[in-house]
Coordinates of C-alpha atoms in Angstrom, one line a residue:
Chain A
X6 CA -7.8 30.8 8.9
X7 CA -6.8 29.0 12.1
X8 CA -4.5 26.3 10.5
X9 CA -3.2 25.1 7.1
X10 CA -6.1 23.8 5.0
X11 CA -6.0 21.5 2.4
X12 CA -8.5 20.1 0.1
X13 CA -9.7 17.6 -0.6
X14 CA -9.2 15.3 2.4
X15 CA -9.5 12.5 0.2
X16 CA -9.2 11.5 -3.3
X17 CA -9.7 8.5 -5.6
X18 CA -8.1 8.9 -8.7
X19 CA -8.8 6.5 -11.8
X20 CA -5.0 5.4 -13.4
X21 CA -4.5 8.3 -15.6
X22 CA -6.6 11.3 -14.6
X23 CA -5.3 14.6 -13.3
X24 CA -6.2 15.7 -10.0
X25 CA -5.5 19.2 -8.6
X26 CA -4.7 19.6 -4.6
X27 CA -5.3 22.5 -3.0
X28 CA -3.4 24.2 0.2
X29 CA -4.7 27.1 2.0
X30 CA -1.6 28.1 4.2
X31 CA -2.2 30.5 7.5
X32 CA -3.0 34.1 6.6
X33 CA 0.5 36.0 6.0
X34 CA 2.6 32.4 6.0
X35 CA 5.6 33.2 3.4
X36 CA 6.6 30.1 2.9
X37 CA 4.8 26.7 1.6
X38 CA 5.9 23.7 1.3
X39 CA 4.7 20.6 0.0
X40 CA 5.5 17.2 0.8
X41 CA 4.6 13.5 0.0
X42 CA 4.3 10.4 2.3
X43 CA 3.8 7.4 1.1
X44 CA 2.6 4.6 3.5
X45 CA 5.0 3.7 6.5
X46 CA 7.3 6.3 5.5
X47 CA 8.6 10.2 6.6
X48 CA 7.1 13.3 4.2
X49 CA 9.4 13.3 1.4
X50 CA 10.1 17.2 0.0
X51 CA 8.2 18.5 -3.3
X52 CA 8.5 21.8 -3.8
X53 CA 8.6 25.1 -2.3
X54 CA 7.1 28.6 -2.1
X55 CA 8.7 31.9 -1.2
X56 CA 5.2 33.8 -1.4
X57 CA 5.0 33.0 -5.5
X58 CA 8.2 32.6 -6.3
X59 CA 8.8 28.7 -6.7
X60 CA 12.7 28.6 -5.0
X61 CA 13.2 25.0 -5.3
X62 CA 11.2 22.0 -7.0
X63 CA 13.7 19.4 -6.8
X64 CA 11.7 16.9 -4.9
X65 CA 8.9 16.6 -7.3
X66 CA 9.2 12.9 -8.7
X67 CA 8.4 13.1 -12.7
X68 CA 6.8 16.1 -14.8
X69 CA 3.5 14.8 -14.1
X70 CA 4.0 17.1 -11.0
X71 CA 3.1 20.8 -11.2
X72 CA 2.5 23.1 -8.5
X73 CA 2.0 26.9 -8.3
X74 CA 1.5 29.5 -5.8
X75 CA 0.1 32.6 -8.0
X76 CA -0.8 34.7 -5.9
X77 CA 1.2 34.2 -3.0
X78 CA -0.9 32.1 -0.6
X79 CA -3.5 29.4 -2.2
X80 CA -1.1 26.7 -4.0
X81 CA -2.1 24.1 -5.9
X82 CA -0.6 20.8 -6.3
X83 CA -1.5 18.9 -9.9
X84 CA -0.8 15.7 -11.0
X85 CA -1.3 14.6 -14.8
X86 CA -1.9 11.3 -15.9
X87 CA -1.7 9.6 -12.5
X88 CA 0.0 6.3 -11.7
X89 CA -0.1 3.3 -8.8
X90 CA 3.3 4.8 -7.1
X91 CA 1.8 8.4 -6.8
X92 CA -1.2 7.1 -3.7
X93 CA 0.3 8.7 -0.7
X94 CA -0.7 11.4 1.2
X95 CA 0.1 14.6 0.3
X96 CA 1.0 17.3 2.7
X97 CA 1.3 21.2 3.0
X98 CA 2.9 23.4 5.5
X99 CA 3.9 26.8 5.6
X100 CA 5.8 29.1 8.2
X101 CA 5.8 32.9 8.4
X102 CA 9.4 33.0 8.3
X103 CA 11.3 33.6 5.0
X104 CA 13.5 30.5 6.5
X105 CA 10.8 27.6 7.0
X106 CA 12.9 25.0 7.7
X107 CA 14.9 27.1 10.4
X108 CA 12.3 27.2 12.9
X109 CA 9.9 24.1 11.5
X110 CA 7.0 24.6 10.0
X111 CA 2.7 23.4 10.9
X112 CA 1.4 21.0 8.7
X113 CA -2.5 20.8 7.3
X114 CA -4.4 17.5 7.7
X115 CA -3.2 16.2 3.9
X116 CA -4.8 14.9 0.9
X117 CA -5.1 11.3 1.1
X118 CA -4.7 10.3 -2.6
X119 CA -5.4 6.5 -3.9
X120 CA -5.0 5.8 -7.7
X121 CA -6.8 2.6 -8.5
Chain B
X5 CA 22.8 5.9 3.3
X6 CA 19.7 7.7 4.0
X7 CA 20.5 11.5 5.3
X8 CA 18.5 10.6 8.6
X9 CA 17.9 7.3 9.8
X10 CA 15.5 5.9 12.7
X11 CA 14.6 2.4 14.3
X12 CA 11.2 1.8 12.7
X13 CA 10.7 0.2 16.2
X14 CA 7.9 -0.7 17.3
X15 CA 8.9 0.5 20.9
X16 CA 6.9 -0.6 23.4
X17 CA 7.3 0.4 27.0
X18 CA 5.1 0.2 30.0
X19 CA 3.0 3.6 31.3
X20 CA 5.0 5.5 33.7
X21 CA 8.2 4.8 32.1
X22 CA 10.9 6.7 29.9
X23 CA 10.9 5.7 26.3
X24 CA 14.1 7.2 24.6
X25 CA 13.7 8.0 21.1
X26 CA 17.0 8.3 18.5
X27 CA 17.6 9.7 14.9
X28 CA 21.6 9.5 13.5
X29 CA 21.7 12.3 10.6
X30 CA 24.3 12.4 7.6
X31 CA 25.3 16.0 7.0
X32 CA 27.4 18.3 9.2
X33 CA 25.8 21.3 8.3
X34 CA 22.6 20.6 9.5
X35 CA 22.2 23.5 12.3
X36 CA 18.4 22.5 12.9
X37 CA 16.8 19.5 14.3
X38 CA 12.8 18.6 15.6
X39 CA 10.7 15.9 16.4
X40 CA 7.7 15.5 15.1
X41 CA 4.7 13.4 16.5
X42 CA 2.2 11.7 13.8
X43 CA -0.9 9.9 15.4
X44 CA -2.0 7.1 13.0
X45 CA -4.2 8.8 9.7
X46 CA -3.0 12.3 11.1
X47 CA -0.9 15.2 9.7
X48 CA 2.7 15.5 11.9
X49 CA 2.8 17.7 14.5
X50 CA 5.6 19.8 15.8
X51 CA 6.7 18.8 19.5
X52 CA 10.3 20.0 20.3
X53 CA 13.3 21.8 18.4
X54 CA 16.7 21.9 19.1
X55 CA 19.5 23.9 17.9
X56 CA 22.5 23.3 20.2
X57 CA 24.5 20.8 21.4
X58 CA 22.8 19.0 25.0
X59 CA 19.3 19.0 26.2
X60 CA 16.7 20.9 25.8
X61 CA 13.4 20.3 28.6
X62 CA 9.7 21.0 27.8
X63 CA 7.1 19.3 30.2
X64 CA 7.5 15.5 30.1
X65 CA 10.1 16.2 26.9
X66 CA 13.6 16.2 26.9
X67 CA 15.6 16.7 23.1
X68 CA 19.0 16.1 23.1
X69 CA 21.5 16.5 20.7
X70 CA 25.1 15.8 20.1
X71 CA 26.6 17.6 16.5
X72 CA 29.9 15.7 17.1
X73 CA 28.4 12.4 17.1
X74 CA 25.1 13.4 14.3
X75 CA 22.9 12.0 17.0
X76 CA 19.1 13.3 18.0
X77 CA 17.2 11.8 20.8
X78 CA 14.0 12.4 22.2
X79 CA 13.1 11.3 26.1
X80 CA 9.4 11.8 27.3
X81 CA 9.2 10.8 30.8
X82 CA 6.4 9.4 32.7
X83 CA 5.2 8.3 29.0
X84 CA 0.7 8.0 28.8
X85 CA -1.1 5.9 26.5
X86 CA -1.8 9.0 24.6
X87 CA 1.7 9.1 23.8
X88 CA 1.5 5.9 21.9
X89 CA 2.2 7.1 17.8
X90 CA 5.0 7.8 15.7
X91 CA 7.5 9.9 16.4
X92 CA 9.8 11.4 13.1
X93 CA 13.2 13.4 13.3
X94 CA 13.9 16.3 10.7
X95 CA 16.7 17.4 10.3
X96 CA 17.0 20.9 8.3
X97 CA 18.4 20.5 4.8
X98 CA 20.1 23.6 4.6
X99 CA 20.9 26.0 1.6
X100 CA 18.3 28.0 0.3
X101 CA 15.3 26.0 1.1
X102 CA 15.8 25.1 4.5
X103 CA 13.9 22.4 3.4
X104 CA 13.1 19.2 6.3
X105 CA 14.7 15.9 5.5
X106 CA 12.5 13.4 7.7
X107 CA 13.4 10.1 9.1
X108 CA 11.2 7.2 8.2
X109 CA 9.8 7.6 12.0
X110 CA 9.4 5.0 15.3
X111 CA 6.5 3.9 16.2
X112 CA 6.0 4.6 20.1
X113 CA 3.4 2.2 21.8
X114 CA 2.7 2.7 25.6
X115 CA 1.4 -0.1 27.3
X116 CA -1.3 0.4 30.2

């Protein structure tokens, strides 16, 4: 596609279900990244792709937070039992450079996420 | 300390004018830098990068940067209405990731 798609737009989560967030990155993108920002702040770092190869998950918060790549371009973002502090909006980029963060990186529109 | 920092602002200035825009970052091995503008309930999008040290010009925007001093600013000249959101530094994290640490973000408002 044009741009980084993600799905859904919006989500309202009842306190302790799962919910699965998807990213479709640009066709051929290497890398993905995903990132969380909660209200009034910057995107905080997740995690992040090398086509499937998951180099570095130290942002994600708990190990309610999975996320996987298997193929190489559609990732998913889960969250398991969901809590108040996880509403924020959830963001994925990717760049079709091996080095994202060199050259910055196009964001989709996000996953607006509220756990009530 | 957070590793970039930003006035939260708001920052109003009047149309026509120059609104300057700063970031302070925390590590010295940062090599890459951007701004990013976020219109309210919208995703950030990518306006300028900057690698080395001085100014770099596109249209109305103007990044400077200054590695001895860990400073990042952003000028837009003749600033519009339409300019009016919040603007975040990044500053590249380095090692293997080259992940973006982001700024908490100032909130530009443009006054007609």
């Amino acid at each position: 596609g044009a741009g980084v798609s993600q799905s859904p737009r919006y989500k309202v989560a009842k306190r302790g279900q799962d919910v699965a967030l998807r990213c479709d990155p640009i066709s051929g993108h290497v890398s993905l990244f995903w990132y969380q920002q909660a209200l009034g702040q910057g995107p905080e770092f997740l995690t992040y792709f090398q086509n499937e190869a998951q180099l570095d998950k130290s942002g994600l918060p708990s190990d309610r937070f999975f996320a996987e790549r298997p193929e190489g371009s559609v990732s998913t973002l889960k969250i398991q039992r969901t809590q108040q502090e996880d509403s924020a909006v959830y963001l994925c980029a990717s760049s079709s450079r091996d080095m994202g963060g060199v050259y910055g990186y196009t964001f989709g529109s996000g996953t607006r996420l509220t756990v009530v | 300390q957070k590793e970039v920092e930003q006035n939260s602002g708001p920052l109003s200035v009047p149309e026509g004018a120059i609104a300057s825009l700063n970031c302070t970052y925390s590590d010295r091995g940062s090599q890459s830098f951007f701004w990013y503008r976020q219109y309210s309930g919208k995703s950030p999008e990518l306006i300028m990068s900057i690698y080395s040290n001085g100014d770099k010009e596109d249209g109305r925007f103007t990044a400077q940067l200054n590695k001895a001093s860990q400073y990042v600013s952003l000028l837009i000249r003749d600033s519009q209405p339409s300019d009016s959101a919040t603007y975040l530094c990044a500053v590249n994290g380095g090692g293997a990731t080259n992940k973006l640490i982001f700024g908490t973000g100032t909130l530009l408002a443009v006054q007609p």
